Coordinates of C-alpha atoms and ligand atoms in Angstrom, one line a residue:
X1 CA 133.1 150.3 196.0
X2 CA 136.2 149.5 198.0
X3 CA 137.3 145.9 197.9
X4 CA 136.0 143.7 200.7
X5 CA 138.2 143.0 203.7
X6 CA 139.5 139.4 203.5
X7 CA 138.4 137.2 206.4
X8 CA 141.4 135.0 206.1
X9 CA 142.9 132.6 208.6
X10 CA 145.2 134.2 211.1
X11 CA 148.5 132.5 212.1
X12 CA 147.9 129.3 214.0
X13 CA 150.2 130.3 216.9
X14 CA 147.5 132.8 218.2
X15 CA 144.9 131.7 220.6
X16 CA 141.5 131.0 219.1
X17 CA 140.0 134.3 220.5
X18 CA 143.0 136.3 219.4
X19 CA 143.1 134.7 216.0
X20 CA 139.5 135.6 215.4
X21 CA 140.3 139.2 216.4
X22 CA 143.4 139.4 214.3
X23 CA 141.5 138.7 211.1
X24 CA 138.1 140.1 212.0
X25 CA 138.3 143.8 212.0
X26 CA 141.5 145.8 212.3
X27 CA 140.1 149.3 212.8
X28 CA 137.7 148.5 215.7
X29 CA 138.3 147.6 219.4
X30 CA 138.7 143.8 219.8
X31 CA 135.9 141.9 221.5
X32 CA 138.1 139.4 223.4
X33 CA 135.7 138.8 226.1
X34 CA 133.1 137.7 223.6
X35 CA 135.2 134.8 222.4
X36 CA 136.2 133.9 225.9
X37 CA 132.7 133.9 227.3
X38 CA 131.6 131.9 224.4
X39 CA 134.3 129.4 225.2
X40 CA 135.4 128.9 221.6
X41 CA 137.1 130.8 218.8
X42 CA 134.7 132.0 216.2
X43 CA 136.2 131.8 212.8
X44 CA 134.7 132.0 209.4
X45 CA 137.5 129.9 208.1
X46 CA 138.0 126.2 208.3
X47 CA 140.0 125.9 211.5
X48 CA 137.5 126.5 214.2
X49 CA 139.2 125.8 217.6
X50 CA 137.6 124.9 220.9
X51 CA 139.0 126.6 224.0
X52 CA 136.0 126.1 226.3
X53 CA 136.8 125.3 229.9
X54 CA 135.5 121.7 230.3
X55 CA 133.3 122.5 233.3
X56 CA 131.6 125.7 232.1
X57 CA 127.9 125.6 231.7
X58 CA 127.2 126.1 228.0
X59 CA 125.3 129.1 226.8
X60 CA 122.3 128.8 224.6
X61 CA 121.1 132.2 223.3
X62 CA 117.9 131.9 221.4
X63 CA 115.9 134.7 219.8
X64 CA 112.5 135.3 218.3
X65 CA 112.0 138.2 215.9
X66 CA 111.3 141.5 217.6
X67 CA 107.7 142.0 216.6
X68 CA 106.4 145.1 215.0
X69 CA 104.1 147.1 217.2
X70 CA 101.8 148.3 214.4
X71 CA 99.0 146.0 215.8
X72 CA 98.6 143.6 218.7
X73 CA 99.9 140.0 218.3
X74 CA 98.1 137.4 216.3
X75 CA 98.5 133.6 216.1
X76 CA 101.3 134.0 213.5
X77 CA 103.5 136.0 215.8
X78 CA 102.6 133.7 218.7
X79 CA 103.7 130.7 216.7
X80 CA 107.4 131.7 216.5
X81 CA 107.4 132.5 220.2
X82 CA 105.8 129.2 221.3
X83 CA 108.3 127.3 219.2
X84 CA 111.1 129.3 220.7
X85 CA 109.8 128.7 224.2
X86 CA 109.7 125.0 223.6
X87 CA 113.3 125.0 222.4
X88 CA 114.4 127.2 225.3
X89 CA 112.7 124.8 227.8
X90 CA 114.3 121.8 226.2
X91 CA 117.8 123.4 226.3
X92 CA 117.2 124.3 230.0
X93 CA 116.4 120.6 230.6
X94 CA 119.9 119.9 229.1
X95 CA 121.3 122.2 231.8
X96 CA 122.4 124.9 229.4
X97 CA 122.5 128.5 230.5
X98 CA 119.7 129.6 228.3
X99 CA 119.1 133.3 227.4
X100 CA 115.8 133.4 225.6
X101 CA 115.3 136.8 223.9
X102 CA 112.1 138.3 222.5
X103 CA 110.8 141.8 222.2
X104 CA 109.3 144.5 220.1
X105 CA 110.4 146.4 217.0
X106 CA 109.1 149.9 217.6
X107 CA 110.7 152.4 215.1
X108 CA 110.0 153.2 211.4
X109 CA 107.4 154.4 209.1
X110 CA 105.0 151.5 209.6
X111 CA 104.8 152.1 213.3
X112 CA 104.6 155.9 213.0
X113 CA 101.7 155.5 210.6
X114 CA 99.8 153.0 212.7
X115 CA 100.2 155.2 215.8
X116 CA 98.8 158.1 213.9
X117 CA 95.9 156.0 212.6
X118 CA 95.1 155.2 216.3
X119 CA 95.3 158.8 217.3
X120 CA 98.2 158.1 219.7
X121 CA 101.7 159.5 219.8
X122 CA 104.2 156.9 218.7
X123 CA 105.6 156.3 222.2
X124 CA 102.2 155.7 223.8
X125 CA 101.3 153.5 220.9
X126 CA 104.5 151.4 221.3
X127 CA 103.9 151.1 225.1
X128 CA 100.4 149.9 224.6
X129 CA 101.1 147.3 221.9
X130 CA 104.4 146.2 223.4
X131 CA 102.5 145.5 226.6
X132 CA 99.9 143.4 224.7
X133 CA 102.8 141.1 223.6
X134 CA 104.0 140.7 227.1
X135 CA 100.5 139.9 228.3
X136 CA 100.0 137.3 225.6
X137 CA 103.3 135.7 226.4
X138 CA 102.2 135.3 230.0
X139 CA 99.0 133.7 228.9
X140 CA 100.8 131.3 226.7
X141 CA 103.3 130.3 229.4
X142 CA 106.2 131.8 227.6
X143 CA 109.2 132.0 229.9
X144 CA 111.5 134.5 228.1
X145 CA 114.6 135.8 229.9
X146 CA 115.0 139.1 228.1
X147 CA 112.4 141.4 226.5
X148 CA 114.0 144.1 224.5
X149 CA 112.2 147.2 223.1
X150 CA 114.0 149.0 220.3
X151 CA 112.9 152.3 222.0
X152 CA 114.9 151.4 225.1
X153 CA 117.7 153.9 225.7
X154 CA 120.2 151.0 226.1
X155 CA 119.3 149.7 222.7
X156 CA 119.8 153.1 221.1
X157 CA 123.3 153.2 222.7
X158 CA 124.2 149.9 221.2
X159 CA 122.9 150.9 217.8
X160 CA 125.0 154.0 217.9
X161 CA 128.1 152.0 218.8
X162 CA 127.5 149.6 216.1
X163 CA 126.9 152.3 213.5
X164 CA 130.3 153.8 214.4
X165 CA 132.0 150.5 214.0
X166 CA 130.6 149.9 210.6
X167 CA 131.5 153.5 209.6
X168 CA 135.0 152.9 210.9
X169 CA 135.2 149.8 208.7
X170 CA 134.6 152.1 205.7
X171 CA 131.3 150.3 204.9
X172 CA 128.9 153.3 205.0
X173 CA 128.6 155.8 202.2
X174 CA 126.1 158.3 201.0
X175 CA 124.1 158.1 197.8
X176 CA 120.8 158.7 196.1
X177 CA 118.3 155.9 195.9
X178 CA 115.2 155.5 193.8
X179 CA 113.0 152.5 194.0
X180 CA 109.7 150.8 195.0
X181 CA 109.2 150.5 198.7
X182 CA 106.9 148.1 200.6
X183 CA 106.0 149.9 203.9
X184 CA 104.7 146.6 205.4
X185 CA 108.0 144.8 204.8
X186 CA 109.9 148.1 205.4
X187 CA 112.0 147.2 202.4
X188 CA 112.9 148.4 198.9
X189 CA 111.9 145.8 196.4
X190 CA 113.3 144.7 193.1
X191 CA 110.7 145.2 190.5
X192 CA 111.1 141.7 189.2
X193 CA 110.2 140.3 192.7
X194 CA 106.8 142.1 192.6
X195 CA 103.4 141.0 191.2
X196 CA 102.1 142.5 188.0
X197 CA 100.5 145.6 189.6
X198 CA 103.7 146.3 191.6
X199 CA 102.2 144.7 194.7
X200 CA 104.3 143.0 197.3
X201 CA 103.9 139.2 197.2
X202 CA 103.6 138.9 201.0
X203 CA 101.3 141.8 201.8
X204 CA 99.5 142.1 198.4
X205 CA 99.7 145.9 198.7
X206 CA 101.2 148.2 196.0
X207 CA 104.7 149.3 196.6
X208 CA 105.3 153.1 196.5
X209 CA 107.9 154.9 194.5
X210 CA 110.5 156.5 196.7
X211 CA 113.5 158.7 196.0
X212 CA 115.9 159.6 198.8
X213 CA 119.4 160.7 199.6
X214 CA 120.5 158.0 202.1
X215 CA 123.4 156.3 203.8
X216 CA 124.2 152.9 202.4
X217 CA 125.8 149.8 203.8
X218 CA 128.3 148.1 201.5
X219 CA 126.7 144.7 201.5
X220 CA 128.3 143.8 198.2
X221 CA 131.7 143.8 199.9
X222 CA 130.7 140.7 201.9
X223 CA 129.6 138.5 199.0
X224 CA 132.6 136.2 199.3
X225 CA 132.6 136.1 203.1
X226 CA 129.0 135.1 203.0
X227 CA 129.5 132.5 200.4
X228 CA 132.3 131.2 202.5
X229 CA 130.3 131.2 205.7
X230 CA 127.5 129.1 204.0
X231 CA 130.0 126.7 202.4
X232 CA 131.8 126.0 205.6
X233 CA 128.8 126.0 207.8
X234 CA 125.8 124.8 205.8
X235 CA 123.9 124.5 209.1
X236 CA 123.9 128.3 209.4
X237 CA 120.6 128.3 207.5
X238 CA 118.0 125.8 208.4
X239 CA 116.0 123.9 207.3
X240 CA 118.2 122.9 204.4
X241 CA 115.8 123.9 201.7
X242 CA 116.1 127.5 202.9
X243 CA 119.9 127.3 202.6
X244 CA 119.4 126.9 198.8
X245 CA 117.3 129.9 198.7
X246 CA 119.9 132.0 200.6
X247 CA 122.7 130.7 198.4
X248 CA 120.6 131.6 195.4
X249 CA 120.3 135.3 196.6
X250 CA 123.9 135.6 197.3
X251 CA 124.9 134.0 194.0
X252 CA 122.7 136.4 192.0
X253 CA 124.8 139.2 193.4
X254 CA 124.4 141.3 196.5
X255 CA 123.5 145.0 196.3
X256 CA 124.3 147.6 198.9
X257 CA 121.3 148.6 200.9
X258 CA 120.1 151.9 202.3
X259 CA 120.4 152.1 206.1
X260 CA 118.9 155.5 206.7
X261 CA 115.7 157.3 206.0
X262 CA 115.4 161.1 205.4
X263 CA 111.6 161.0 205.4
X264 CA 111.1 159.1 208.7
X265 CA 111.3 160.9 212.0
X266 CA 110.3 158.0 214.3
X267 CA 113.7 156.3 214.6
X268 CA 117.2 156.6 216.0
X269 CA 119.0 159.6 214.5
X270 CA 122.0 158.8 212.3
X271 CA 125.1 159.7 214.3
X272 CA 126.5 163.0 212.9
X273 CA 123.4 163.6 210.7
X274 CA 120.3 164.1 212.7
X275 CA 118.3 164.9 209.6
X276 CA 118.1 161.2 208.9
X277 CA 117.1 158.2 211.0
X278 CA 118.5 154.7 211.0
X279 CA 116.6 152.2 208.8
X280 CA 114.4 150.1 211.0
X281 CA 116.1 146.8 210.2
X282 CA 119.6 148.2 210.7
X283 CA 118.2 149.2 214.1
X284 CA 116.1 146.3 215.1
X285 CA 118.5 143.5 214.4
X286 CA 120.8 145.0 217.0
X287 CA 118.1 144.2 219.5
X288 CA 119.4 140.7 219.6
X289 CA 122.6 142.1 221.1
X290 CA 121.3 145.0 223.2
X291 CA 118.8 142.6 224.9
X292 CA 121.8 140.9 226.6
X293 CA 122.5 144.0 228.7
X294 CA 121.3 143.9 232.3
X295 CA 119.1 146.7 233.5
X296 CA 121.1 149.5 234.9
X297 CA 124.5 148.5 233.6
X298 CA 126.5 150.7 231.3
X299 CA 124.9 150.4 227.9
X300 CA 127.5 149.7 225.2
X301 CA 127.9 147.3 222.3
X302 CA 131.0 145.9 224.0
X303 CA 129.3 145.2 227.2
X304 CA 126.3 143.6 225.5
X305 CA 128.4 141.3 223.4
X306 CA 130.3 140.2 226.6
X307 CA 127.0 138.9 228.0
X308 CA 126.7 135.8 225.8
X309 CA 126.9 136.8 222.1
X310 CA 126.8 135.2 219.6
X311 CA 123.3 133.8 219.5
X312 CA 123.0 130.0 219.1
X313 CA 119.8 130.3 217.1
X314 CA 117.7 133.0 215.5
X315 CA 114.2 131.6 215.1
X316 CA 112.3 133.5 212.4
X317 CA 109.5 133.2 209.8
X318 CA 110.6 132.6 206.2
X319 CA 109.6 136.1 205.1
X320 CA 112.5 137.7 207.0
X321 CA 115.2 135.2 206.0
X322 CA 117.1 137.6 203.8
X323 CA 117.5 140.1 206.6
X324 CA 118.8 137.4 209.0
X325 CA 120.8 135.2 206.7
X326 CA 122.4 137.8 204.4
X327 CA 122.2 141.4 205.8
X328 CA 122.7 140.6 209.4
X329 CA 125.9 138.4 209.2
X330 CA 127.4 140.9 206.8
X331 CA 126.7 143.7 209.2
X332 CA 128.2 141.7 212.0
X333 CA 131.3 140.9 209.9
X334 CA 131.7 144.6 209.2
X335 CA 131.5 145.5 212.9
X336 CA 134.0 142.7 213.8
X337 CA 131.4 140.7 215.8
X338 CA 130.8 137.0 215.5
X339 CA 127.9 135.8 213.4
X340 CA 125.2 133.6 215.1
X341 CA 125.4 129.9 214.9
X342 CA 122.2 129.3 213.0
X343 CA 119.1 130.9 211.6
X344 CA 116.0 128.7 211.3
X345 CA 113.2 130.0 209.0
X346 CA 109.9 128.4 209.8
X347 CA 106.8 128.4 207.6
X348 CA 103.6 130.4 207.8
X349 CA 100.3 129.7 209.5
X350 CA 98.0 130.2 206.7
X351 CA 94.3 130.7 206.1
X352 CA 93.1 129.4 202.8
X353 CA 96.7 129.2 201.7
X354 CA 97.4 132.9 202.4
X355 CA 99.8 134.0 205.2
X356 CA 97.8 134.8 208.2
X357 CA 98.7 138.4 209.1
X358 CA 97.8 141.8 210.3
X359 CA 98.1 143.3 206.8
X360 CA 95.7 140.8 205.2
X361 CA 93.3 140.9 208.2
X362 CA 92.9 137.1 208.2
X363 CA 94.3 136.5 211.7
X364 CA 93.4 134.1 214.4
X365 CA 93.3 135.5 217.9
X366 CA 95.6 133.6 220.2
X367 CA 94.1 135.2 223.3
X368 CA 90.7 133.8 222.3
X369 CA 92.2 130.3 221.7
X370 CA 93.9 130.4 225.1
X371 CA 90.8 131.5 226.8
X372 CA 88.8 128.8 225.3
X373 CA 91.2 125.9 225.3
X374 CA 94.2 126.8 227.5
X375 CA 97.8 127.4 226.8
X376 CA 98.9 123.7 226.6
X377 CA 96.3 122.9 224.0
X378 CA 97.4 125.9 221.8
X379 CA 101.1 125.2 222.2
X380 CA 100.6 121.5 221.6
X381 CA 98.4 121.8 218.5
X382 CA 100.6 124.2 216.6
X383 CA 103.8 122.5 217.4
X384 CA 102.4 119.0 216.7
X385 CA 100.4 119.8 213.7
X386 CA 102.6 122.1 211.7
X387 CA 105.8 120.5 210.6
X388 CA 108.4 122.9 211.8
X389 CA 109.8 124.6 208.7
X390 CA 106.7 124.2 206.6
X391 CA 103.4 126.1 206.3
X392 CA 100.3 124.8 208.0
X393 CA 96.6 125.7 207.8
X394 CA 94.4 126.1 210.9
X395 CA 91.1 124.3 211.3
X396 CA 89.2 124.3 214.5
X397 CA 87.8 120.9 214.0
X398 CA 91.3 119.5 213.6
X399 CA 92.4 121.4 216.7
X400 CA 89.7 119.9 218.9
X401 CA 90.2 116.4 217.5
X402 CA 93.9 116.4 218.0
X403 CA 93.9 117.9 221.4
X404 CA 91.2 115.7 222.7
X405 CA 92.7 112.5 221.2
X406 CA 96.3 113.2 222.3
X407 CA 96.2 115.2 225.5
X408 CA 92.8 114.3 227.0
X409 CA 92.6 110.7 226.0
X410 CA 96.0 109.2 225.4
X411 CA 97.7 111.0 228.2
X412 CA 95.1 112.4 230.6
X413 CA 92.8 109.4 230.7
X414 CA 95.7 106.9 231.1
X415 CA 96.9 108.8 234.1
X416 CA 93.4 109.2 235.5
X417 CA 92.4 105.6 235.3
X418 CA 95.7 104.3 236.6
X419 CA 95.6 106.6 239.6
X420 CA 91.9 105.5 240.1
X421 CA 92.9 101.9 240.2
X422 CA 95.8 102.6 242.5
X423 CA 93.6 104.5 244.9
X424 CA 91.0 101.7 244.9
X425 CA 93.4 98.8 245.3
X426 CA 96.7 100.1 246.8
X427 CA 95.7 103.2 248.9
X428 CA 97.3 105.4 246.3
X429 CA 100.7 104.0 247.3
X430 CA 103.4 102.4 245.1
X431 CA 104.2 98.9 246.2
X432 CA 107.6 98.6 244.6
X433 CA 110.4 100.7 243.0
X434 CA 109.7 101.4 239.3
X435 CA 113.1 99.7 238.5
X436 CA 112.1 96.5 240.2
X437 CA 108.6 96.6 238.8
X438 CA 110.0 96.8 235.2
X439 CA 112.6 94.1 235.6
X440 CA 112.7 92.2 232.4
X441 CA 109.8 94.1 231.0
X442 CA 110.3 95.1 227.3
X443 CA 108.1 98.2 227.9
X444 CA 111.0 99.9 229.8
X445 CA 113.4 99.5 226.9
X446 CA 110.8 100.7 224.4
X447 CA 110.2 103.8 226.5
X448 CA 113.9 104.5 226.9
X449 CA 114.5 104.2 223.2
X450 CA 111.6 106.5 222.4
X451 CA 112.9 109.1 224.9
X452 CA 116.3 109.0 223.2
X453 CA 114.6 109.5 219.9
X454 CA 112.6 112.4 221.1
X455 CA 115.7 114.0 222.5
X456 CA 117.4 113.7 219.2
X457 CA 114.3 115.2 217.5
X458 CA 114.2 118.2 219.9
X459 CA 117.9 118.8 219.4
X460 CA 117.3 118.9 215.6
X461 CA 114.3 121.2 216.0
X462 CA 111.9 118.5 214.8
X463 CA 109.3 119.6 217.2
X464 CA 106.3 117.9 215.6
X465 CA 108.2 114.6 215.4
X466 CA 109.2 114.9 219.1
X467 CA 105.6 115.3 220.0
X468 CA 104.7 112.3 217.9
X469 CA 107.4 110.2 219.5
X470 CA 106.2 111.1 223.0
X471 CA 102.7 110.3 222.1
X472 CA 103.9 106.9 221.0
X473 CA 105.0 106.3 224.6
X474 CA 101.5 107.2 225.7
X475 CA 100.1 104.7 223.2
X476 CA 102.4 102.0 224.5
X477 CA 101.2 102.8 228.0
X478 CA 97.6 102.5 226.9
X479 CA 98.3 99.3 225.1
X480 CA 100.0 97.8 228.1
X481 CA 97.2 98.6 230.6
X482 CA 94.6 97.2 228.2
X483 CA 96.6 94.0 227.6
X484 CA 97.5 93.5 231.3
X485 CA 94.0 94.4 232.5
X486 CA 95.1 95.1 236.1
X487 CA 91.5 95.7 237.2
X488 CA 90.7 92.0 236.7
X489 CA 94.0 90.9 238.2
X490 CA 93.2 92.8 241.4
X491 CA 89.9 90.9 241.5
X492 CA 91.8 87.6 241.3
X493 CA 93.9 88.5 244.3
X494 CA 97.2 86.9 245.4
X495 CA 100.1 86.9 242.9
X496 CA 97.8 88.4 240.3
X497 CA 97.0 91.4 242.5
X498 CA 100.8 91.8 243.2
X499 CA 101.5 91.8 239.5
X500 CA 98.7 94.3 238.9
X501 CA 100.2 96.6 241.5
X502 CA 103.5 96.4 239.7
X503 CA 101.9 97.2 236.4
X504 CA 100.4 100.3 237.8
X505 CA 103.9 101.4 238.9
X506 CA 105.2 100.7 235.4
X507 CA 102.5 102.9 233.8
X508 CA 102.9 105.7 236.3
X509 CA 106.6 105.7 235.7
X510 CA 105.9 105.9 232.0
X511 CA 103.6 108.9 232.7
X512 CA 106.4 110.5 234.8
X513 CA 108.8 110.2 231.9
X514 CA 106.3 111.6 229.4
X515 CA 105.6 114.6 231.7
X516 CA 109.2 115.6 231.8
X517 CA 109.9 115.0 228.1
X518 CA 106.8 116.7 227.0
X519 CA 107.3 119.7 229.3
X520 CA 108.9 121.9 226.7
X521 CA 105.7 121.7 224.7
X522 CA 103.0 121.5 227.5
X523 CA 104.6 122.9 230.7
X524 CA 101.3 123.3 232.5
X525 CA 100.0 119.8 231.7
X526 CA 103.4 118.4 232.7
X527 CA 103.4 120.1 236.0
X528 CA 99.9 118.8 236.7
X529 CA 100.9 115.2 235.9
X530 CA 104.1 115.5 238.0
X531 CA 102.3 116.8 241.1
X532 CA 99.6 114.1 240.8
X533 CA 102.5 111.6 241.0
X534 CA 103.2 113.0 244.5
X535 CA 106.0 115.4 243.7
X536 CA 106.2 119.1 244.5
X537 CA 106.3 122.0 242.1
X538 CA 109.9 122.7 243.2
X539 CA 110.9 119.2 242.3
X540 CA 109.3 119.7 238.9
X541 CA 111.1 123.0 238.3
X542 CA 114.4 121.3 239.2
X543 CA 114.1 118.5 236.6
X544 CA 116.6 117.9 233.9
X545 CA 116.4 115.7 230.8
X546 CA 118.5 113.0 232.6
X547 CA 115.5 112.6 234.9
X548 CA 113.7 110.9 232.1
X549 CA 115.8 107.9 232.9
X550 CA 113.6 105.0 234.1
X551 CA 113.5 104.7 237.9
X552 CA 112.2 108.0 239.4
X553 CA 109.2 106.4 241.2
X554 CA 110.1 104.6 244.3
X555 CA 108.2 102.2 246.6
X556 CA 106.1 103.9 249.2
X557 CA 105.5 107.1 247.1
X558 CA 102.0 108.3 247.6
X559 CA 100.0 109.6 244.7
X560 CA 97.6 112.5 244.8
X561 CA 93.9 112.3 244.5
X562 CA 93.2 111.5 240.8
X563 CA 91.9 114.6 239.0
X564 CA 91.6 115.1 235.3
X565 CA 94.9 116.8 234.2
X566 CA 93.5 117.9 230.8
X567 CA 89.9 118.9 230.2
X568 CA 88.4 117.3 227.1
X569 CA 87.0 119.9 224.8
X570 CA 83.3 119.3 224.3
X571 CA 81.8 120.5 221.0
X572 CA 78.3 121.7 220.7
X573 CA 77.4 118.8 218.4
X574 CA 78.6 116.4 221.1
X575 CA 76.6 118.2 223.7
X576 CA 73.4 118.0 221.6
X577 CA 74.0 114.3 220.9
X578 CA 74.2 113.6 224.6
X579 CA 71.3 116.1 225.3
X580 CA 73.4 117.4 228.1
X581 CA 73.1 120.9 229.5
X582 CA 75.0 123.5 227.6
X583 CA 77.2 124.5 230.5
X584 CA 80.8 123.4 231.0
X585 CA 81.2 121.0 233.8
X586 CA 83.4 118.4 235.3
X587 CA 86.7 118.5 233.3
X588 CA 85.1 119.6 230.0
X589 CA 85.9 122.7 228.1
X590 CA 83.2 124.0 225.8
X591 CA 84.1 125.0 222.3
X592 CA 82.3 127.7 220.4
X593 CA 82.4 127.1 216.7
X594 CA 84.2 130.2 215.4
X595 CA 87.2 129.5 213.2
X596 CA 89.4 132.3 212.0
X597 CA 88.4 135.8 213.1
X598 CA 89.1 139.1 211.4
X599 CA 91.8 141.4 212.7
Ligands
MSP1 N1 110.0 143.5 213.1 C1 110.3 142.5 212.1 C2 111.3 141.5 212.7 C3 112.6 142.2 213.2 S1 113.7 141.0 213.9 C4 115.0 142.0 214.3 C5 109.1 141.7 211.7 N2 108.0 141.7 212.5 S2 106.6 141.0 212.3 O1 105.8 141.4 213.4 O2 106.1 141.5 211.0 O3 106.9 139.5 212.2 C6 107.5 138.8 213.2 C7 107.5 137.4 212.9 O4 106.2 136.8 212.9 C8 108.2 137.0 211.6 O5 109.1 135.9 211.8 C9 107.1 136.5 210.8 O6 107.5 135.5 209.9 C10 106.2 135.9 211.9 N3 104.8 135.7 211.4 C11 103.9 136.7 211.1 N4 102.8 136.1 210.5 C12 103.0 134.8 210.5 C13 102.2 133.7 210.1 N5 101.0 133.9 209.6 N6 102.7 132.5 210.4 C14 103.9 132.3 211.0 N7 104.7 133.3 211.3 C15 104.4 134.5 210.9 O7 109.1 141.0 210.7

């Protein structure tokens, strides 16, 4: 194998962009616009330089994995996308120019086999399943900006360009390969990674022996550059325990991997050898770049990269970390393209400790959960209950308890009873500005500190902690109303009633702040709260994180008619206890008792 190209520092007299290009990849066309758009030089060496125009809106390019279309989505696939949507919404609140990319991975043996099993041709099969992802994302309130399908012609053009670049770098060669292949992972496995009966540890299915004449990517050439990347930027792989895992793989020595398949027809043909197709991962990873192209524009790698590459964050499950944190950066280095800022590998949703998935058939139907409980409940439960980065088991009982306690009681009830009191005693109108109402009141400071804390947690992808912090604000609001008891102060009249009217303003301002800060997690609920506070939907859509600052509610603002913003989930047991009729009514959702359902 030829020696690796050294990614050394270029002379410091060059501009940041030019410097990166000088050392990045001599044989290929420079991607100057990429560095400029990005606003900073991308360097795998220590001297990273900022040349961002001070006023430019910062990009935030965020991706989910591109989901295999072998079967419709399940809760495991939805989990990554919900988390990504929450992060994207938070970054938009920070006024970043967010490009949230998702999509479907449609080539390869696994997809061809599943299409055949359904009696469909691969294209029809991909259209059907890809569409089911789009429909689920709509149900879950997922606001992606780009949806890429790896069968899009624009994607194929980008893959071709990329392949040529890597070829020009001298990193592709032909050789025979013999090994054990897991079709579900679409990956050759090392025998020592497998279970005793040669089964894959993720899918519990036997790997099949394969022998092929393939094209290979010279991954081993990039060992040092990858070590260097991780040493200089330990945040490249998150959470930190996954960094150790990646460092371990690299340290144990990187082997070149095969990037074509002679036996698979359903794929992008290898340029100059149409008897082979490009390996599904060498194809799909490029979707993160091809997604950036606008519809109808000239499809090329160069153009795509100019639209905002590199990604700020790839959000993935831990099972595909090696592809994203080892193969992908090496591929990009070979093609002279910047590596992404970070890869975050979250844990699995499990059932009885096993990864929930299509292959094991132990999935939970997200569509069913949304139909029964609504998108906000589903989004909130999984982001609040599963520590982002770790595994988490689903239990319906826990789902109902959490959602009822936090969203229906702590938040929904507090708003409802406050608005009820305001209607009864103040004609639904605020008597003073929220700033004046909270003058000298420690609640205001506490709320502000908690909002700052939540911001920090969102920025560090501690989504569960952010939810917890925001709920703490709700708890403070409940405590405050209980302690101040405005209902009895109104009865006393005079100064007491004035104080009670101020207290209602304080609580409603607290609710306003919660609704903004929680909107990345529960966008629908937040909108309902915000409009009950007398604002319009357009005003809600225009909000930024800085609007969480205390003081948004002003004297004279008229609140809407109090209506429950979150329907409490009523279980069948509760219904029996109350001997109430078994129909859903008045702000209550009825839960059936299924837990996990088979795929
Ligand atoms: N097609 C590849 C990704 C290519 S990205 C260029 C793939 N697809 S997948 O459909 O099998 O998985 C997509 C994502 O869903 C992965 O991040 C995976 O970890 C995630 N999940 C699938 N089941 C999951 C759980 N049970 N729990 C959490 N996430 C899981 O891999």
